[in-house]
PDB file of C-alpha atoms in Angstrom:
ATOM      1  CA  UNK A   1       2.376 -21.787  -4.077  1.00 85.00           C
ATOM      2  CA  UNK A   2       2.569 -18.525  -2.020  1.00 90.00           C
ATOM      3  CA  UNK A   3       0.377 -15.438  -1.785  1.00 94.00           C
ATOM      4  CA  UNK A   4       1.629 -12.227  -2.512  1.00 95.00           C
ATOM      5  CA  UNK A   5       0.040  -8.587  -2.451  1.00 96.00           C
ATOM      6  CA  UNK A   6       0.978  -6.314  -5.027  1.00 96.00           C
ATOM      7  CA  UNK A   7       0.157  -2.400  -4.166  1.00 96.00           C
ATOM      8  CA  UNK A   8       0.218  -0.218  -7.459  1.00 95.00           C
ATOM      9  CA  UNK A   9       0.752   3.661  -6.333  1.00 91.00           C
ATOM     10  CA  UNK A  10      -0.979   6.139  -8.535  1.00 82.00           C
ATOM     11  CA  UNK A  11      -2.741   4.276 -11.139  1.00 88.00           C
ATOM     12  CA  UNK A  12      -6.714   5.107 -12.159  1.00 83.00           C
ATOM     13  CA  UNK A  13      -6.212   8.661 -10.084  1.00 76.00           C
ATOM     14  CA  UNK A  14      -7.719  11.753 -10.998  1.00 77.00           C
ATOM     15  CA  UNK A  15      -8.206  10.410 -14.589  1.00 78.00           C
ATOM     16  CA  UNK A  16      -4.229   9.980 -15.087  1.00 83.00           C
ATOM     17  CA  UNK A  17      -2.148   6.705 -15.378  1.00 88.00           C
ATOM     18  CA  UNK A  18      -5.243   4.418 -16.575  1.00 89.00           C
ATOM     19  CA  UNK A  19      -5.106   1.270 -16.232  1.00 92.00           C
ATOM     20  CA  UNK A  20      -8.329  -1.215 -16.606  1.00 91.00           C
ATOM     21  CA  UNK A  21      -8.176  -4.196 -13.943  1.00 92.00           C
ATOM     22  CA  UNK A  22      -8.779  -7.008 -16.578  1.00 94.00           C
ATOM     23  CA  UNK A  23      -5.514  -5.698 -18.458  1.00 94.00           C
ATOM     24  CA  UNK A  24      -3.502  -5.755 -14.847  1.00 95.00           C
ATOM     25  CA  UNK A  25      -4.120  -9.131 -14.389  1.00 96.00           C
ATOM     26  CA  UNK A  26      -3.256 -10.144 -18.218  1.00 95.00           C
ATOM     27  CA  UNK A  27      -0.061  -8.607 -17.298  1.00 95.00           C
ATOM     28  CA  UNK A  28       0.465 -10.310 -13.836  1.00 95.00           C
ATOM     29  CA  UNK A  29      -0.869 -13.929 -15.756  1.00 95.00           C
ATOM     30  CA  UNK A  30       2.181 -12.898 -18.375  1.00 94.00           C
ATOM     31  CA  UNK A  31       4.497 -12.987 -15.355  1.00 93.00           C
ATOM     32  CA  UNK A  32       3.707 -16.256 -14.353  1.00 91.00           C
ATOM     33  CA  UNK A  33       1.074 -14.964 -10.987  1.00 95.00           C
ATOM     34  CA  UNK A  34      -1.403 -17.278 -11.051  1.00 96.00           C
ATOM     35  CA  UNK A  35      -5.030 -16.764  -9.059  1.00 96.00           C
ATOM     36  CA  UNK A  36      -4.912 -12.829  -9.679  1.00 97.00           C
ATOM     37  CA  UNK A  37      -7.616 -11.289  -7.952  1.00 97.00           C
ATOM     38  CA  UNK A  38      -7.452  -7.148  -7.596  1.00 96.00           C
ATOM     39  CA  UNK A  39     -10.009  -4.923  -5.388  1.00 96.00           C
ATOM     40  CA  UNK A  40     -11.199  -1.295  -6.730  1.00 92.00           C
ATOM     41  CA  UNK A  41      -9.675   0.502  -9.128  1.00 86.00           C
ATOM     42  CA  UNK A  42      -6.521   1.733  -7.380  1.00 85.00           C
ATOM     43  CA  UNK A  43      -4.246  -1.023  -7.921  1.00 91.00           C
ATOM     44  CA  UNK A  44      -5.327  -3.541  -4.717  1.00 96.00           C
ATOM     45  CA  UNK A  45      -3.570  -7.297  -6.588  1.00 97.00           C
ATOM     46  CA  UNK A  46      -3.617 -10.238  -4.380  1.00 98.00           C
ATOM     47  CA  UNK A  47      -2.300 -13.270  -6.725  1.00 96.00           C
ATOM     48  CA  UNK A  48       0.081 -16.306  -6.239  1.00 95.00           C
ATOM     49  CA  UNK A  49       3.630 -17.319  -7.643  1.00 92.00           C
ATOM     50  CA  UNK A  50       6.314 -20.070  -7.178  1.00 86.00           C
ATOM     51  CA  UNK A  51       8.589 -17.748  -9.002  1.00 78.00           C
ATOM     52  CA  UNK A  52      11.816 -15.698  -6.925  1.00 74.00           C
ATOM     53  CA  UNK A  53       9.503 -12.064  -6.219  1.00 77.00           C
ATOM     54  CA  UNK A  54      12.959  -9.804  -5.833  1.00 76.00           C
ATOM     55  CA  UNK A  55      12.668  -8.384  -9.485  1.00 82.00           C
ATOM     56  CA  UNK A  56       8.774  -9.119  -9.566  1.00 88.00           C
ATOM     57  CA  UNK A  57       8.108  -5.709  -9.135  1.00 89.00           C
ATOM     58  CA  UNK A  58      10.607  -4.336 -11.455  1.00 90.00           C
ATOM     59  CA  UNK A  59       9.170  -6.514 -14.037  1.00 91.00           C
ATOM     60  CA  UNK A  60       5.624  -5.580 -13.111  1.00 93.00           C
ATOM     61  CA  UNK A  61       6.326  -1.952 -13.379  1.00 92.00           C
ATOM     62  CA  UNK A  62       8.254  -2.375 -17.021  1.00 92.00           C
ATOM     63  CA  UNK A  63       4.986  -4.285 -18.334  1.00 92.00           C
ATOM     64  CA  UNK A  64       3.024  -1.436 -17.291  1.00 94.00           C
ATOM     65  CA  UNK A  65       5.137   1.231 -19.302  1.00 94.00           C
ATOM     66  CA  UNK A  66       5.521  -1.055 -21.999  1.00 93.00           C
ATOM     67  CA  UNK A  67       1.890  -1.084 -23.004  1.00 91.00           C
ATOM     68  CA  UNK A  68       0.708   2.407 -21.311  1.00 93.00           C
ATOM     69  CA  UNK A  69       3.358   4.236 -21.329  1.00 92.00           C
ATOM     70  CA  UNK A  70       4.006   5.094 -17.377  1.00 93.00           C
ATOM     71  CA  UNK A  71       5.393   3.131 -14.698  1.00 93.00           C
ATOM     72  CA  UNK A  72       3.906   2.979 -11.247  1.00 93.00           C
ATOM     73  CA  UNK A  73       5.726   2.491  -8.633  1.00 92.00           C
ATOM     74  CA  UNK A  74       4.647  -1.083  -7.087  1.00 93.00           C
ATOM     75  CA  UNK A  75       5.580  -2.823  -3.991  1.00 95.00           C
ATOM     76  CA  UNK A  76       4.596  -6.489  -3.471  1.00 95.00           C
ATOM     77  CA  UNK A  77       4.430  -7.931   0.021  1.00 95.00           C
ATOM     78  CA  UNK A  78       4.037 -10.878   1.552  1.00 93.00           C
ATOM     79  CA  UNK A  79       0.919 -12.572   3.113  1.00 93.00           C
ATOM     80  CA  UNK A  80       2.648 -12.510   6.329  1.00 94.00           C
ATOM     81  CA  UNK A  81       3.507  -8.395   6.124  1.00 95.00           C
ATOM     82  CA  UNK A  82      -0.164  -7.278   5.812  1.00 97.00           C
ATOM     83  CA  UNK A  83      -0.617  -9.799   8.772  1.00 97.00           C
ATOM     84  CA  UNK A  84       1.711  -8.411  10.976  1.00 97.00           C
ATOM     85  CA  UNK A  85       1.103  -4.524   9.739  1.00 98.00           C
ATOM     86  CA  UNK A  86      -2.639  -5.562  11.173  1.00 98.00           C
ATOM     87  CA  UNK A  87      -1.512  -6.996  14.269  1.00 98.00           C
ATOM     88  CA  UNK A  88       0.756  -4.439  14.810  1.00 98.00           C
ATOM     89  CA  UNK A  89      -1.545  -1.600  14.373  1.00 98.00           C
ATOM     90  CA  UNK A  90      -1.216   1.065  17.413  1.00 98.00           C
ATOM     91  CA  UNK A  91      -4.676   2.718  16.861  1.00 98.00           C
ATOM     92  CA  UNK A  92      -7.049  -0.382  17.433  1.00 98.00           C
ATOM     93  CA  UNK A  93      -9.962   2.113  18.809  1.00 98.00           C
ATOM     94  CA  UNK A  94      -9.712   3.476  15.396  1.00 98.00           C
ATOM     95  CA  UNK A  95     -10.706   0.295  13.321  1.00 97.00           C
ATOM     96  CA  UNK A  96     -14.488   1.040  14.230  1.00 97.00           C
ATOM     97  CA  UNK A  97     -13.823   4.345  11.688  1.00 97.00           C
ATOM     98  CA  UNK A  98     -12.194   2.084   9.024  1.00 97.00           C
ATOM     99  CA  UNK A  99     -11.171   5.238   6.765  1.00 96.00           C
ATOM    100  CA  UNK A 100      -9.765   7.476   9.178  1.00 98.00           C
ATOM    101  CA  UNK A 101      -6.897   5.123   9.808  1.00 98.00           C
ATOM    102  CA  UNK A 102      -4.294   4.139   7.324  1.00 98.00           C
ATOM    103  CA  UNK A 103      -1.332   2.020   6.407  1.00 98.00           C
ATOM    104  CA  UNK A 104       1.584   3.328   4.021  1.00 98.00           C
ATOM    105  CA  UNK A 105       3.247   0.453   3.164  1.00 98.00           C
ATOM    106  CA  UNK A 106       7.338   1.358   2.669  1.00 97.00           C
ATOM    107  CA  UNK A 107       9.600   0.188   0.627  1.00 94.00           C
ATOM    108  CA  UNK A 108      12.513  -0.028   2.746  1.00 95.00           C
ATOM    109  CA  UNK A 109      12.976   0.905   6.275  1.00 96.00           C
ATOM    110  CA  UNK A 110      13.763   4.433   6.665  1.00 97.00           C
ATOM    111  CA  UNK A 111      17.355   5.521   7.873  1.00 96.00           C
ATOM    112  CA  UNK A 112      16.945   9.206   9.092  1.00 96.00           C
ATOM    113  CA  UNK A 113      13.361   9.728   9.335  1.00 97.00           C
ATOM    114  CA  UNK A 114      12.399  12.955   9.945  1.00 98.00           C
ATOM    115  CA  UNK A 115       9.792  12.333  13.218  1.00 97.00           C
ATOM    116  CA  UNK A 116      10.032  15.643  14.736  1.00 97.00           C
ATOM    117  CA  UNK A 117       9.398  17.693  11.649  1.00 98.00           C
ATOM    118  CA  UNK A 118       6.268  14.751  11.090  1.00 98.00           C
ATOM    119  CA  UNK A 119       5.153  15.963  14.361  1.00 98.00           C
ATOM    120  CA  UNK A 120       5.132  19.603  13.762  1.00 98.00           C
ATOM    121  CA  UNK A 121       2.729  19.098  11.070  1.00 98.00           C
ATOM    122  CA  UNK A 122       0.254  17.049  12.728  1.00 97.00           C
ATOM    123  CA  UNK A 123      -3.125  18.409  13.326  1.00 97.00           C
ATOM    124  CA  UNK A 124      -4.185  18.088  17.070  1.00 97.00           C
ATOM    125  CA  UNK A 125      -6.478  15.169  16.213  1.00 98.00           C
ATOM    126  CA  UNK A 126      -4.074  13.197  13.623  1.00 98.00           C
ATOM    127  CA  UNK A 127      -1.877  10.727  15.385  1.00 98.00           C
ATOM    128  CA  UNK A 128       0.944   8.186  13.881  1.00 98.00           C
ATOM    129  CA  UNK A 129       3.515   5.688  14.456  1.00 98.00           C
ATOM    130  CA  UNK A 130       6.738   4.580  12.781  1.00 98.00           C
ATOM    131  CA  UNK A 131       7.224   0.781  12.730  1.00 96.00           C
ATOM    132  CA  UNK A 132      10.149  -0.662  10.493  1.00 91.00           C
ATOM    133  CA  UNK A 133       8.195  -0.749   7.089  1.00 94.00           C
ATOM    134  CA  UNK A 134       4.855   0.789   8.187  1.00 98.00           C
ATOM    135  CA  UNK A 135       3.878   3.790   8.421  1.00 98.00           C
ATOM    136  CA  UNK A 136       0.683   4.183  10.513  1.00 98.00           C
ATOM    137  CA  UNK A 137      -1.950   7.196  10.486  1.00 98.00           C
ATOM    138  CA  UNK A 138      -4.893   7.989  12.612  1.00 98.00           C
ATOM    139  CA  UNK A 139      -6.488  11.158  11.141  1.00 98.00           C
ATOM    140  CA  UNK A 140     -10.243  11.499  12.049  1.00 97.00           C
ATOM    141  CA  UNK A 141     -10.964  14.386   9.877  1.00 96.00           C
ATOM    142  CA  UNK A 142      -9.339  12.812   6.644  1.00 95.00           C
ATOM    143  CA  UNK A 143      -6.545  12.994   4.460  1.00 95.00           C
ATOM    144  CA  UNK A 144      -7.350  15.408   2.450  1.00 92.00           C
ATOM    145  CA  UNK A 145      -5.902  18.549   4.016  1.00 92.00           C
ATOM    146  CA  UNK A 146      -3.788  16.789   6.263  1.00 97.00           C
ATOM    147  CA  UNK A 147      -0.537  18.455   5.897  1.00 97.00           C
ATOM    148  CA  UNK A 148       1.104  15.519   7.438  1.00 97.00           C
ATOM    149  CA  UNK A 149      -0.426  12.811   4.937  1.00 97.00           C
ATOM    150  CA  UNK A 150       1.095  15.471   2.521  1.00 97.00           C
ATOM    151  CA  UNK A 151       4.539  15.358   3.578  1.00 98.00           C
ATOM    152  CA  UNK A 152       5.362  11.948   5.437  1.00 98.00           C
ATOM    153  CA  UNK A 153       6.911   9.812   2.037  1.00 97.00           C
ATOM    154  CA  UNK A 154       9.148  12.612   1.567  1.00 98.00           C
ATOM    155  CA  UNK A 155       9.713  13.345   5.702  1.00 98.00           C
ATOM    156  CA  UNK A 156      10.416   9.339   5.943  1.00 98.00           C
ATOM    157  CA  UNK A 157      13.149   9.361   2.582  1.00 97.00           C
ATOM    158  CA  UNK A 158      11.627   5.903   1.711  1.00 97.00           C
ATOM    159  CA  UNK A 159       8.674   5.504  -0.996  1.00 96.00           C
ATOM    160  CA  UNK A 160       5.983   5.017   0.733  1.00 96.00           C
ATOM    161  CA  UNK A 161       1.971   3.325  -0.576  1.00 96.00           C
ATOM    162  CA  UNK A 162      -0.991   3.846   1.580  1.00 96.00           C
ATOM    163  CA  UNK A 163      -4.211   2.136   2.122  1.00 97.00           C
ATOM    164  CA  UNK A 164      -7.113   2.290   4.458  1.00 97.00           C
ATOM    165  CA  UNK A 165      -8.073  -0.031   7.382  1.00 98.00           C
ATOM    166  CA  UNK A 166     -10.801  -0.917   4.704  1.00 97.00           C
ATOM    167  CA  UNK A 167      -8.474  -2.063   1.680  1.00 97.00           C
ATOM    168  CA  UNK A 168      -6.347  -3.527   4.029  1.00 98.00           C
ATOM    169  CA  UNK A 169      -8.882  -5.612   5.866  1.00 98.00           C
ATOM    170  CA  UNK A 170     -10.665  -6.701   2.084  1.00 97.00           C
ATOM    171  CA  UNK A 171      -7.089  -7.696   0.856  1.00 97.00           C
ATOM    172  CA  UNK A 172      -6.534  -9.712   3.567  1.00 97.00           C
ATOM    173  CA  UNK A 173     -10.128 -11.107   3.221  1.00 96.00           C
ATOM    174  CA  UNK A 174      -8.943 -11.834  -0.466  1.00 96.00           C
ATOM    175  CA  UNK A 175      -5.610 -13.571   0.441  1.00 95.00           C
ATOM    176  CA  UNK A 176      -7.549 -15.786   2.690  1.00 93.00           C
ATOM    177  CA  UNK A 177      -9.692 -17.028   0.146  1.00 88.00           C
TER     178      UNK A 177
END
């Protein structure tokens, strides 16, 4: 059986798009994942499957309308990507500040990103680097106001989910387990 990590963008936020964990993983356990686990409220879902995963998400995200009536957008990944997104990270200094550094998982890799218009809106202390399906941000004063956090799904043309060296590092703890 392999592990998989589901990332659910935009449920549980701001009071919109709820979506109680126990019900996620009825849904997942309807779709034949087995060992669901999830981590806070944002859609976190490590779980196994022997199942063919190319129209898992699909699936996932129909369930979800079906019985709440919106559909997140959800990317599931491979034990081995959040491996090498972690190995790969550019910013290891940063890892010490574990939510001033985040990972936006992409859904493809992107074809024309736009890097110099990404750089123009960096703030003098916010950093980041393009790998082929992550997108990786340093930005010590958070992402709040960051104009580049803002604007990087639509400046890369792919959809884009990010997490925080935190929820990436407990996921992995998770899919370890």
């Amino acid at each position: 059986m392999n592990t998989y990590i589901a990332l659910l963008r935009g449920i549980n936020v701001g009071g919109k798009n709820l979506l109680p964990m126990k019900e996620l993983v009825a849904i997942f356990e309807k779709l034949a994942a087995r060992k669901v686990k999830t981590y806070i409220q944002s859609g976190n879902v490590v779980f196994q499957s022997e199942q063919e995963l190319s129209q898992f998400s699909t699936r996932l995200a129909a369930g979800i309308k079906k019985s709440y009536g919106f559909e997140p957008q959800v990317l599931v990944l491979g034990l081995d990507a959040i491996e090498n997104a972690m190995t790969a990270n550019p910013y290891p200094e940063a890892e010490e500040d574990p939510k001033s550094l985040h990972l936006g998982f992409l859904a493809s890799e992107p074809q024309n990103p736009d890097l110099e218009k990404l750089d123009s809106l960096r703030k003098e202390s916010e950093r980041f680097h393009l790998s082929e399906q992550v997108f990786y941000l340093h930005a010590p004063e958070g992402i709040g106001r960051s104009k580049l956090a803002a604007r990087a799904e639509k400046l890369l043309g792919v959809p884009m989910t990010s997490r925080n060296w935190r929820t990436v590092c407990k996921i992995k703890e998770m899919a370890d387990q």
